[in-house]
PDB file of C-alpha atoms in Angstrom:
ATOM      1  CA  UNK A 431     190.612 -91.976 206.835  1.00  0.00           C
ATOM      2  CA  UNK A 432     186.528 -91.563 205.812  1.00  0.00           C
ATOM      3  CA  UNK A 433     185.716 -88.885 203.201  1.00  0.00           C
ATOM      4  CA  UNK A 434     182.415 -88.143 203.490  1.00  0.00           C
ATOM      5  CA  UNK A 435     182.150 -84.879 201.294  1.00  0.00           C
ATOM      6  CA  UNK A 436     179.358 -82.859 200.255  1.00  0.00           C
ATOM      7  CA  UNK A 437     178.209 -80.340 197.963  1.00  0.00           C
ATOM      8  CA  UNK A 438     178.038 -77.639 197.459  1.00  0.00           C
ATOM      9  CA  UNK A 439     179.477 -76.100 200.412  1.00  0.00           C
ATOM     10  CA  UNK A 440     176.562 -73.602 200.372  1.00  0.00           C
ATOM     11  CA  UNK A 441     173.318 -72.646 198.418  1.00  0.00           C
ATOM     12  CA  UNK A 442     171.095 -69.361 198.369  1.00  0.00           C
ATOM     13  CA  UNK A 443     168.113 -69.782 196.384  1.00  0.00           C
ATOM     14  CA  UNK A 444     164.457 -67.573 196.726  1.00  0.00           C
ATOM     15  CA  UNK A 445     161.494 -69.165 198.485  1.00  0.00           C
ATOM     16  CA  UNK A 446     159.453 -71.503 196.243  1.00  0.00           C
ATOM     17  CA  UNK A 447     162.574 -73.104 194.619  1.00  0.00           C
ATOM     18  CA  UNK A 448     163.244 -76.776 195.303  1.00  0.00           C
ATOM     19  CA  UNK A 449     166.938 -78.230 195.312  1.00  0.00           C
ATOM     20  CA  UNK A 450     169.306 -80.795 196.147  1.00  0.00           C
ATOM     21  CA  UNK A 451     172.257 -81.855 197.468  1.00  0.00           C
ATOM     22  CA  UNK A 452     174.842 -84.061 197.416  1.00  0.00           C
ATOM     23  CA  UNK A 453     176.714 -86.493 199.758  1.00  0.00           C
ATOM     24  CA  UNK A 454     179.372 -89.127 198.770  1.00  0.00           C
ATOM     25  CA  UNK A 455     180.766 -91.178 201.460  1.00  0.00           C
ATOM     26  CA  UNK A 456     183.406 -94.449 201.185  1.00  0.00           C
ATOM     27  CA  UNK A 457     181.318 -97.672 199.305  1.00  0.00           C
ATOM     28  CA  UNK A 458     182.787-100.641 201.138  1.00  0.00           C
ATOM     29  CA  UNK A 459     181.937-101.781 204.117  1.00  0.00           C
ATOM     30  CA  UNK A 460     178.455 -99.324 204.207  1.00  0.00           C
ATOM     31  CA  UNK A 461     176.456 -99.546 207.839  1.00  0.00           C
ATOM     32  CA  UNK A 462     173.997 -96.427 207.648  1.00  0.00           C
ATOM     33  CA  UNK A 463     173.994 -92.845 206.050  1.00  0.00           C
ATOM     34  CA  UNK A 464     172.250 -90.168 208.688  1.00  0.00           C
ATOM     35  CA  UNK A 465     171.131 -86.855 207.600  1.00  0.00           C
ATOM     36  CA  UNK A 466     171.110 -83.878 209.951  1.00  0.00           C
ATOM     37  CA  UNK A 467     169.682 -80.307 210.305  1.00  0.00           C
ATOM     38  CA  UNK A 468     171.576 -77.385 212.061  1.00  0.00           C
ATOM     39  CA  UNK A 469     169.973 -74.284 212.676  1.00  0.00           C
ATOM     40  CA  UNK A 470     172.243 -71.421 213.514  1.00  0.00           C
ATOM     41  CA  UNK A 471     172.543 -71.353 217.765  1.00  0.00           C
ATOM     42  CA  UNK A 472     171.129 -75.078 217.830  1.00  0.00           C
ATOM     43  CA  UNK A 473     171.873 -78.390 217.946  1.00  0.00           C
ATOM     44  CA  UNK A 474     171.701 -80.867 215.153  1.00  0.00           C
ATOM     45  CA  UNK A 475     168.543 -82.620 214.726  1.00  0.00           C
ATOM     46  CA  UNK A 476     168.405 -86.023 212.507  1.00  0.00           C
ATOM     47  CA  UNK A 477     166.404 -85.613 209.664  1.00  0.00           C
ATOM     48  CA  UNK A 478     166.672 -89.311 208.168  1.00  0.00           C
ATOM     49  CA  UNK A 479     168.716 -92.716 209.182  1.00  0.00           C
ATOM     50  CA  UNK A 480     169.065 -94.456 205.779  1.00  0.00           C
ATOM     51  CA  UNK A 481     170.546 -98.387 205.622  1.00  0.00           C
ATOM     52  CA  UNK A 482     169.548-100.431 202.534  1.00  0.00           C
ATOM     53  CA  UNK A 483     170.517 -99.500 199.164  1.00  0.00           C
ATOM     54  CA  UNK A 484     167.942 -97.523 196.827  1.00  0.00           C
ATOM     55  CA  UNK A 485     166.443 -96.299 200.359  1.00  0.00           C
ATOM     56  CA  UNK A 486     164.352 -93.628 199.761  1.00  0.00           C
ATOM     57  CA  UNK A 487     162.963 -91.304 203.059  1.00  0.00           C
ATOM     58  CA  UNK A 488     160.721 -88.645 203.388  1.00  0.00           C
ATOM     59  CA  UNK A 489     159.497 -85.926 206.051  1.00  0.00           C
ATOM     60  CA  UNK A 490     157.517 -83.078 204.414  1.00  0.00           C
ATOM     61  CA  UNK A 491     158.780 -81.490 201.793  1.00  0.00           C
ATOM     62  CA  UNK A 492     162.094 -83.035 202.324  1.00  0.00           C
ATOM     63  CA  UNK A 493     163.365 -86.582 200.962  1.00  0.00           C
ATOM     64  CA  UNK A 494     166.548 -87.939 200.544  1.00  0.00           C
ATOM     65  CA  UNK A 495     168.202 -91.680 198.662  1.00  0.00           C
ATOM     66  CA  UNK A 496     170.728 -93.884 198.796  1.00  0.00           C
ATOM     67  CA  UNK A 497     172.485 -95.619 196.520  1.00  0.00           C
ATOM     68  CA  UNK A 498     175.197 -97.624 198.417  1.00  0.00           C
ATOM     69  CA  UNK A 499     176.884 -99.496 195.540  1.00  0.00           C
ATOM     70  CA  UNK A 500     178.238 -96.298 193.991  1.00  0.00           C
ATOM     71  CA  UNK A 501     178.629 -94.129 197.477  1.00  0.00           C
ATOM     72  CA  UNK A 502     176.193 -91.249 197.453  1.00  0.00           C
ATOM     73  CA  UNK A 503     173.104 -89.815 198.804  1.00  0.00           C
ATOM     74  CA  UNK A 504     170.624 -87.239 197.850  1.00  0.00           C
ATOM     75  CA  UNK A 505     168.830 -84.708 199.942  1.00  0.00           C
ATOM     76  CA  UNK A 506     165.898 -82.965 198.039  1.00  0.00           C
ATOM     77  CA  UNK A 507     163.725 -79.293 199.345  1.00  0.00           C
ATOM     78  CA  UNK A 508     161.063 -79.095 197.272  1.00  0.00           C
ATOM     79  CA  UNK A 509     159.385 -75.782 197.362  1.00  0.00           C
ATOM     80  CA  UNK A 510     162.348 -73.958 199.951  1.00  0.00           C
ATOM     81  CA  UNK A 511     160.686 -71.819 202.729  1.00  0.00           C
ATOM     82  CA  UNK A 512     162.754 -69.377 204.332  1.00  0.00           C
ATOM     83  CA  UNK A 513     162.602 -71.577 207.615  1.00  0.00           C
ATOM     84  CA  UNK A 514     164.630 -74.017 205.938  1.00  0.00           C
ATOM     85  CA  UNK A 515     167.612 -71.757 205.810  1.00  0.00           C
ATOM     86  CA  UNK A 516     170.392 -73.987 208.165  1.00  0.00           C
ATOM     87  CA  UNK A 517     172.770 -76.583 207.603  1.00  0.00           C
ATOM     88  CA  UNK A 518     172.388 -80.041 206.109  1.00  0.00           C
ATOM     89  CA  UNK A 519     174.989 -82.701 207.488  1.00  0.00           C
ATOM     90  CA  UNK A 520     175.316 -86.148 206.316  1.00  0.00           C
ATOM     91  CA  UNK A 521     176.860 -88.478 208.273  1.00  0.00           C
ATOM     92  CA  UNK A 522     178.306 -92.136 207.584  1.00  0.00           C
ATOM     93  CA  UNK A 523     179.234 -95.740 210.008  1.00  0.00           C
ATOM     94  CA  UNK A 524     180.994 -97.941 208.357  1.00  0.00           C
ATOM     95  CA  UNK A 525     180.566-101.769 209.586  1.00  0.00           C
ATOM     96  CA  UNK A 526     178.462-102.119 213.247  1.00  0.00           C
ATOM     97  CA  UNK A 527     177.715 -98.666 214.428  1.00  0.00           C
ATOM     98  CA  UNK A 528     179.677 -96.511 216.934  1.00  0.00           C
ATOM     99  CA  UNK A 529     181.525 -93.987 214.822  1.00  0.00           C
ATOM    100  CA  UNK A 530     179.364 -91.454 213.105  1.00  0.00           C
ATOM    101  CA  UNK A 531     181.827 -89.449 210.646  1.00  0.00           C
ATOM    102  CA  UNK A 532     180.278 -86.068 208.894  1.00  0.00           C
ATOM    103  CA  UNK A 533     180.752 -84.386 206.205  1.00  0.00           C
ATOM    104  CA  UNK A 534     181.097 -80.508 206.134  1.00  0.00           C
ATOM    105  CA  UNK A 535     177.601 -79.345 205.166  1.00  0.00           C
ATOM    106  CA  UNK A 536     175.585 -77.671 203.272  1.00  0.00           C
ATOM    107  CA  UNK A 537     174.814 -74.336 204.177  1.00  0.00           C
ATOM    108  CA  UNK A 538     171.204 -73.269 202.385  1.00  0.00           C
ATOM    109  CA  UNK A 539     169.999 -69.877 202.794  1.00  0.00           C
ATOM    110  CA  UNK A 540     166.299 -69.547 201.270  1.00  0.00           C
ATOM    111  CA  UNK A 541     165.206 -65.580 201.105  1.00  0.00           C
ATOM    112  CA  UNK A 542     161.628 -64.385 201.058  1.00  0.00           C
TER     113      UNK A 542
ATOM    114  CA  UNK B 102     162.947 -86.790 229.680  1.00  0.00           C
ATOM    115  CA  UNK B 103     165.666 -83.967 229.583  1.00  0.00           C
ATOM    116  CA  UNK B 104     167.789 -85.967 226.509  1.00  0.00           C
ATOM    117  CA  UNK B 105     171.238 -85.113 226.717  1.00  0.00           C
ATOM    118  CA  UNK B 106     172.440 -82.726 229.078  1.00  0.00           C
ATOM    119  CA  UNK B 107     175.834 -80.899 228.676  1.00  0.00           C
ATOM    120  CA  UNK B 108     177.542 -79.133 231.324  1.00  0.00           C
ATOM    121  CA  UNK B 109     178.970 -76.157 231.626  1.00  0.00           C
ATOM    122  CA  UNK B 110     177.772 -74.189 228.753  1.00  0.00           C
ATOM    123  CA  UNK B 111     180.671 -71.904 228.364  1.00  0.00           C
ATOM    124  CA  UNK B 112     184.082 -72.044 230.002  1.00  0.00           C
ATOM    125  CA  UNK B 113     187.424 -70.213 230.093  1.00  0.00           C
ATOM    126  CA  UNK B 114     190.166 -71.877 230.700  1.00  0.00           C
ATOM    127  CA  UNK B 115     194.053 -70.464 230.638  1.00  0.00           C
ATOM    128  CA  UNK B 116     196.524 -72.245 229.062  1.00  0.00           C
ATOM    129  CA  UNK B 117     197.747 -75.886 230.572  1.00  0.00           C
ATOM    130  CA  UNK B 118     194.593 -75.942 233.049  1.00  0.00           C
ATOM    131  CA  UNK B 119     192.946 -78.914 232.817  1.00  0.00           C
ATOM    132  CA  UNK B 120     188.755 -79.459 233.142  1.00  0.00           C
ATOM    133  CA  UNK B 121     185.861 -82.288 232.484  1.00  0.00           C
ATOM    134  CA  UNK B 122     182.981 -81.631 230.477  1.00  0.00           C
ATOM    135  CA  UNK B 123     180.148 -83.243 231.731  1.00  0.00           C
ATOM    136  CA  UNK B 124     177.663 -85.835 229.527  1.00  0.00           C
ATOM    137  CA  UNK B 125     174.937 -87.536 230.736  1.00  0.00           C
ATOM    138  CA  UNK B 126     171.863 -88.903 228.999  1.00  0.00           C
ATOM    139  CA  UNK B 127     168.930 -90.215 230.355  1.00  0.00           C
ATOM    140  CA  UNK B 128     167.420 -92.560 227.130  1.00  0.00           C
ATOM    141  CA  UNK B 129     169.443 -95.259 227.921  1.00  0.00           C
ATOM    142  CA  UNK B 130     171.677 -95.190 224.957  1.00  0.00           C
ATOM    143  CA  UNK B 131     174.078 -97.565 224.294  1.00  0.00           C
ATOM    144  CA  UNK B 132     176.270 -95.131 221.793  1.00  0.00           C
ATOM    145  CA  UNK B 133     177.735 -91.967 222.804  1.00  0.00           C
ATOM    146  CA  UNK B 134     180.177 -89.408 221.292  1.00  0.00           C
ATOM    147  CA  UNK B 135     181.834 -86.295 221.763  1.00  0.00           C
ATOM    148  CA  UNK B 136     182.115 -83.841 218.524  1.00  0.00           C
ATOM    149  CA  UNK B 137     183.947 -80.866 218.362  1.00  0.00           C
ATOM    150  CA  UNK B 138     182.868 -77.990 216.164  1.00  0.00           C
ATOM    151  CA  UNK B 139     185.036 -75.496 214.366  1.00  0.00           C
ATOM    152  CA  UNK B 140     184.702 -72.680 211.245  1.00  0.00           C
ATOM    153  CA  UNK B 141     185.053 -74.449 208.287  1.00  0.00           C
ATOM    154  CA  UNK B 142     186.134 -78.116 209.454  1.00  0.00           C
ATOM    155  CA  UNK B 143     182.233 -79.303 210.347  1.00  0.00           C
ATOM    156  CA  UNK B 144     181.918 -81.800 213.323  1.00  0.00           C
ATOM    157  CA  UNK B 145     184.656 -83.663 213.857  1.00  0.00           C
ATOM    158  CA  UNK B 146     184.566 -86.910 216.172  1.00  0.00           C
ATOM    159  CA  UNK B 147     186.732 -87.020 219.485  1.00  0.00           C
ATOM    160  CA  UNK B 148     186.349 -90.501 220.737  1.00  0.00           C
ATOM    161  CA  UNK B 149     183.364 -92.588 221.060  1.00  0.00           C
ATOM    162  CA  UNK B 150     181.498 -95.357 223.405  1.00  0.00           C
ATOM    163  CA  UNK B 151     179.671 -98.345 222.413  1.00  0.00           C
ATOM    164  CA  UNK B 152     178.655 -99.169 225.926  1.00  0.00           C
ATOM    165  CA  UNK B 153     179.535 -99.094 229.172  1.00  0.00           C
ATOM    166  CA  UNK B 154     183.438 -99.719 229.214  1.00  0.00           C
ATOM    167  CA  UNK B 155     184.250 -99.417 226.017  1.00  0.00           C
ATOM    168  CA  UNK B 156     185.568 -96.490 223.945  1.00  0.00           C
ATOM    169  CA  UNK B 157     187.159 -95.947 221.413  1.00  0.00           C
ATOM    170  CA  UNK B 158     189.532 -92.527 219.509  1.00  0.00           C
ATOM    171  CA  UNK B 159     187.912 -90.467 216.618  1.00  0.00           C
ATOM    172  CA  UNK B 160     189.368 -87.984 214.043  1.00  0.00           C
ATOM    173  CA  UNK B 161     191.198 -85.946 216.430  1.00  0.00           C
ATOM    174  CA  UNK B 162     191.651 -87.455 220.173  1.00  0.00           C
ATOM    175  CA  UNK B 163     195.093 -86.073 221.023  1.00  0.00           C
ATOM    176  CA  UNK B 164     194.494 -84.163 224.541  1.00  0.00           C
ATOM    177  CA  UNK B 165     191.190 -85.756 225.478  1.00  0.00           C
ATOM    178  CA  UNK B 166     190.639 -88.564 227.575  1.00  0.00           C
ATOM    179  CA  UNK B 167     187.029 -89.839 228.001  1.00  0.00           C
ATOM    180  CA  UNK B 168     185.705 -92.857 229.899  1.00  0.00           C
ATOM    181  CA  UNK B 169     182.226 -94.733 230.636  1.00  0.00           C
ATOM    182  CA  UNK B 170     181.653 -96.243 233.340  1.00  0.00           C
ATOM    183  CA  UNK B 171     177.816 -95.644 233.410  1.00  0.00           C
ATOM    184  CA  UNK B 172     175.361 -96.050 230.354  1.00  0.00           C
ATOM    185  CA  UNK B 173     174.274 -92.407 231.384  1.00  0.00           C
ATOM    186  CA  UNK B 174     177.475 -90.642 231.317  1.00  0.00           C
ATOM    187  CA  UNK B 175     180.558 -90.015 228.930  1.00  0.00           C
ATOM    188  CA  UNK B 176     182.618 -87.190 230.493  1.00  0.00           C
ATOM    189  CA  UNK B 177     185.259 -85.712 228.474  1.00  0.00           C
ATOM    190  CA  UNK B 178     188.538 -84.598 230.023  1.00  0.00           C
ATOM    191  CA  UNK B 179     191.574 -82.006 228.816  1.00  0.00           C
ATOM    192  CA  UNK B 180     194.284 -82.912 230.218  1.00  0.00           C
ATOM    193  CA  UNK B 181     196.282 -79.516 229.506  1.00  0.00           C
ATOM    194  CA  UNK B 182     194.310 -77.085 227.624  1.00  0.00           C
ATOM    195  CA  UNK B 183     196.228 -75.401 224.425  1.00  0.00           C
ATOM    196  CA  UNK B 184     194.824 -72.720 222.525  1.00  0.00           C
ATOM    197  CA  UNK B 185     194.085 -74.711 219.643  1.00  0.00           C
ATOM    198  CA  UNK B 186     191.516 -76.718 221.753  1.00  0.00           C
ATOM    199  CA  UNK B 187     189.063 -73.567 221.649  1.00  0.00           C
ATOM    200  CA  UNK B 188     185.654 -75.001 220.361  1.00  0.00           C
ATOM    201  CA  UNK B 189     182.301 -75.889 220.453  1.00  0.00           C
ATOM    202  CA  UNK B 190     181.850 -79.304 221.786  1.00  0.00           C
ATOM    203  CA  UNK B 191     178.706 -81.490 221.294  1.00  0.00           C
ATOM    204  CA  UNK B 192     177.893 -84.638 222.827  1.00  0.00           C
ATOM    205  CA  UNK B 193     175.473 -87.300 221.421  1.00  0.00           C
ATOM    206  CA  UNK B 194     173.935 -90.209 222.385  1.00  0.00           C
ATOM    207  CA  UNK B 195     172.151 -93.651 220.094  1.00  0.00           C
ATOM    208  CA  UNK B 196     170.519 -96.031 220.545  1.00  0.00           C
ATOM    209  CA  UNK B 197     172.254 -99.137 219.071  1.00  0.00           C
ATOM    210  CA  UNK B 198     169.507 -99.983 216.956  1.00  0.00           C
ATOM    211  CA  UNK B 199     170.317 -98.460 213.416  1.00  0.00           C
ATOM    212  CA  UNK B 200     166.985 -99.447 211.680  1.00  0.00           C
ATOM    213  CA  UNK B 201     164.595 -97.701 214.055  1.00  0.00           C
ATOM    214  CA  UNK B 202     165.961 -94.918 212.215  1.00  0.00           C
ATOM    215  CA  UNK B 203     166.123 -92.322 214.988  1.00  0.00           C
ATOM    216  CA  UNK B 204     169.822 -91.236 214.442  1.00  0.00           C
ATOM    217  CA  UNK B 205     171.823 -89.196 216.948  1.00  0.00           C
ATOM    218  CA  UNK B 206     170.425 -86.542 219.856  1.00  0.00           C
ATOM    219  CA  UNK B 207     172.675 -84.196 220.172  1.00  0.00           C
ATOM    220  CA  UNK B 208     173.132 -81.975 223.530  1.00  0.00           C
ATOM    221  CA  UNK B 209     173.238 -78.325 223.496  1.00  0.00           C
ATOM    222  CA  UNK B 210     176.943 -77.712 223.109  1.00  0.00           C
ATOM    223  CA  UNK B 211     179.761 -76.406 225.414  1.00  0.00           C
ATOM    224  CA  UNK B 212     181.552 -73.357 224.126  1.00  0.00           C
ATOM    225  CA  UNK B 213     185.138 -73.671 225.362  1.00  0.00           C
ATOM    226  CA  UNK B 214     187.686 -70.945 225.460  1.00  0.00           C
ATOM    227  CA  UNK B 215     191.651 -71.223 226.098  1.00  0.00           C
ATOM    228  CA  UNK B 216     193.618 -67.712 226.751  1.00  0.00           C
TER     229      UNK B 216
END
């Protein structure tokens, strides 16, 4: 069984603030980390494919690392705009590709 | 390029029916996977396809069947449809490349109902 868990399970914070969350997923045996956002009524859309270890991505305002050895990635908002509000997945393959296993989400909910 | 088209977009379906929801993609991706979507438990993975011919189960594969006979399609079949297999189900398609860093398109979703 993969845990990929992440946290918190949701967020509200005002617009302007930045944050973070967290996803830890299994250490051995690491193939690629994906990060997704899911807008309410949509479809997930990847934000970031990460594979080496102290990989560090960015589109925007939003970044995200990896740190492989100890199982965990970050994804950072800086400066939240209420269009940000949906759901941040991570996702983790172990060895060659194929299986894609997420975790739960983070729900973030940015008001005006 | 229409990405990944899912098909039918909602469906009722009475208890012990069975019915095929329809995948096809059109970026020749080698990987291809069906998710299904509840409150609370995220996106859990159904089976999977590396290519043509091969698949493989996910999390939770008991009463779907899937097969690939085509790069372009990955149809997913209920054999007898319970109640507890009400869902959203998503289909997505990669290529096999993992450092061009493009991750998974996902199709717009089938909502699935069983009375």
């Amino acid at each position: 069984i993969l845990n990929v868990e992440q946290s918190p399970q949701s967020l509200h914070v005002q617009e302007g603030d930045s944050t973070n969350f967290t996803c830890s997923f299994p250490s051995s045996n690491f193939y690629a980390l994906h990060w997704y956002r899911w807008e309410t009524a949509k479809s997930p859309e990847a934000l970031f494919v990460m594979t080496l270890n102290g990989d560090e991505k960015k589109k925007g305002r939003i970044s995200a690392t990896l740190n492989t050895k100890e199982g965990y990635s970050y994804l950072y908002i800086k400066g939240s705009q209420p269009e940000d509000s949906a759901t941040y997945l991570c996702a983790f393959v172990r060895n060659q590709g194929g299986k894609l296993i997420f975790g739960q989400g983070t729900e973030l909910s940015v008001k005006p | 390029n229409a990405g990944v088209t899912q098909t039918p977009k909602f469906q009722v379906l009475k208890t012990g029916q069975s019915m095929t929801l329809q995948c096809a993609q059109d970026m020749n991706h080698e990987y291809m996977s069906w998710y299904r979507q509840d409150p609370g438990m995220g996106l859990r993975l159904i089976h999977y396809s590396v290519g043509a011919g091969i698949t493989d189960q996910g999390e939770v594969p008991n009463g779907y069947n899937v097969s690939r006979s085509t790069t372009e399609d990955f149809p997913l079949r209920l054999l007898s449809a319970a109640p507890s297999q009400t869902s959203v189900y998503f289909c997505a398609s990669s290529e096999k490349i993992r450092d061009r860093g493009l991750g998974y398109t996902f199709g717009s979703g089938t909502r699935l109902t069983v009375v």
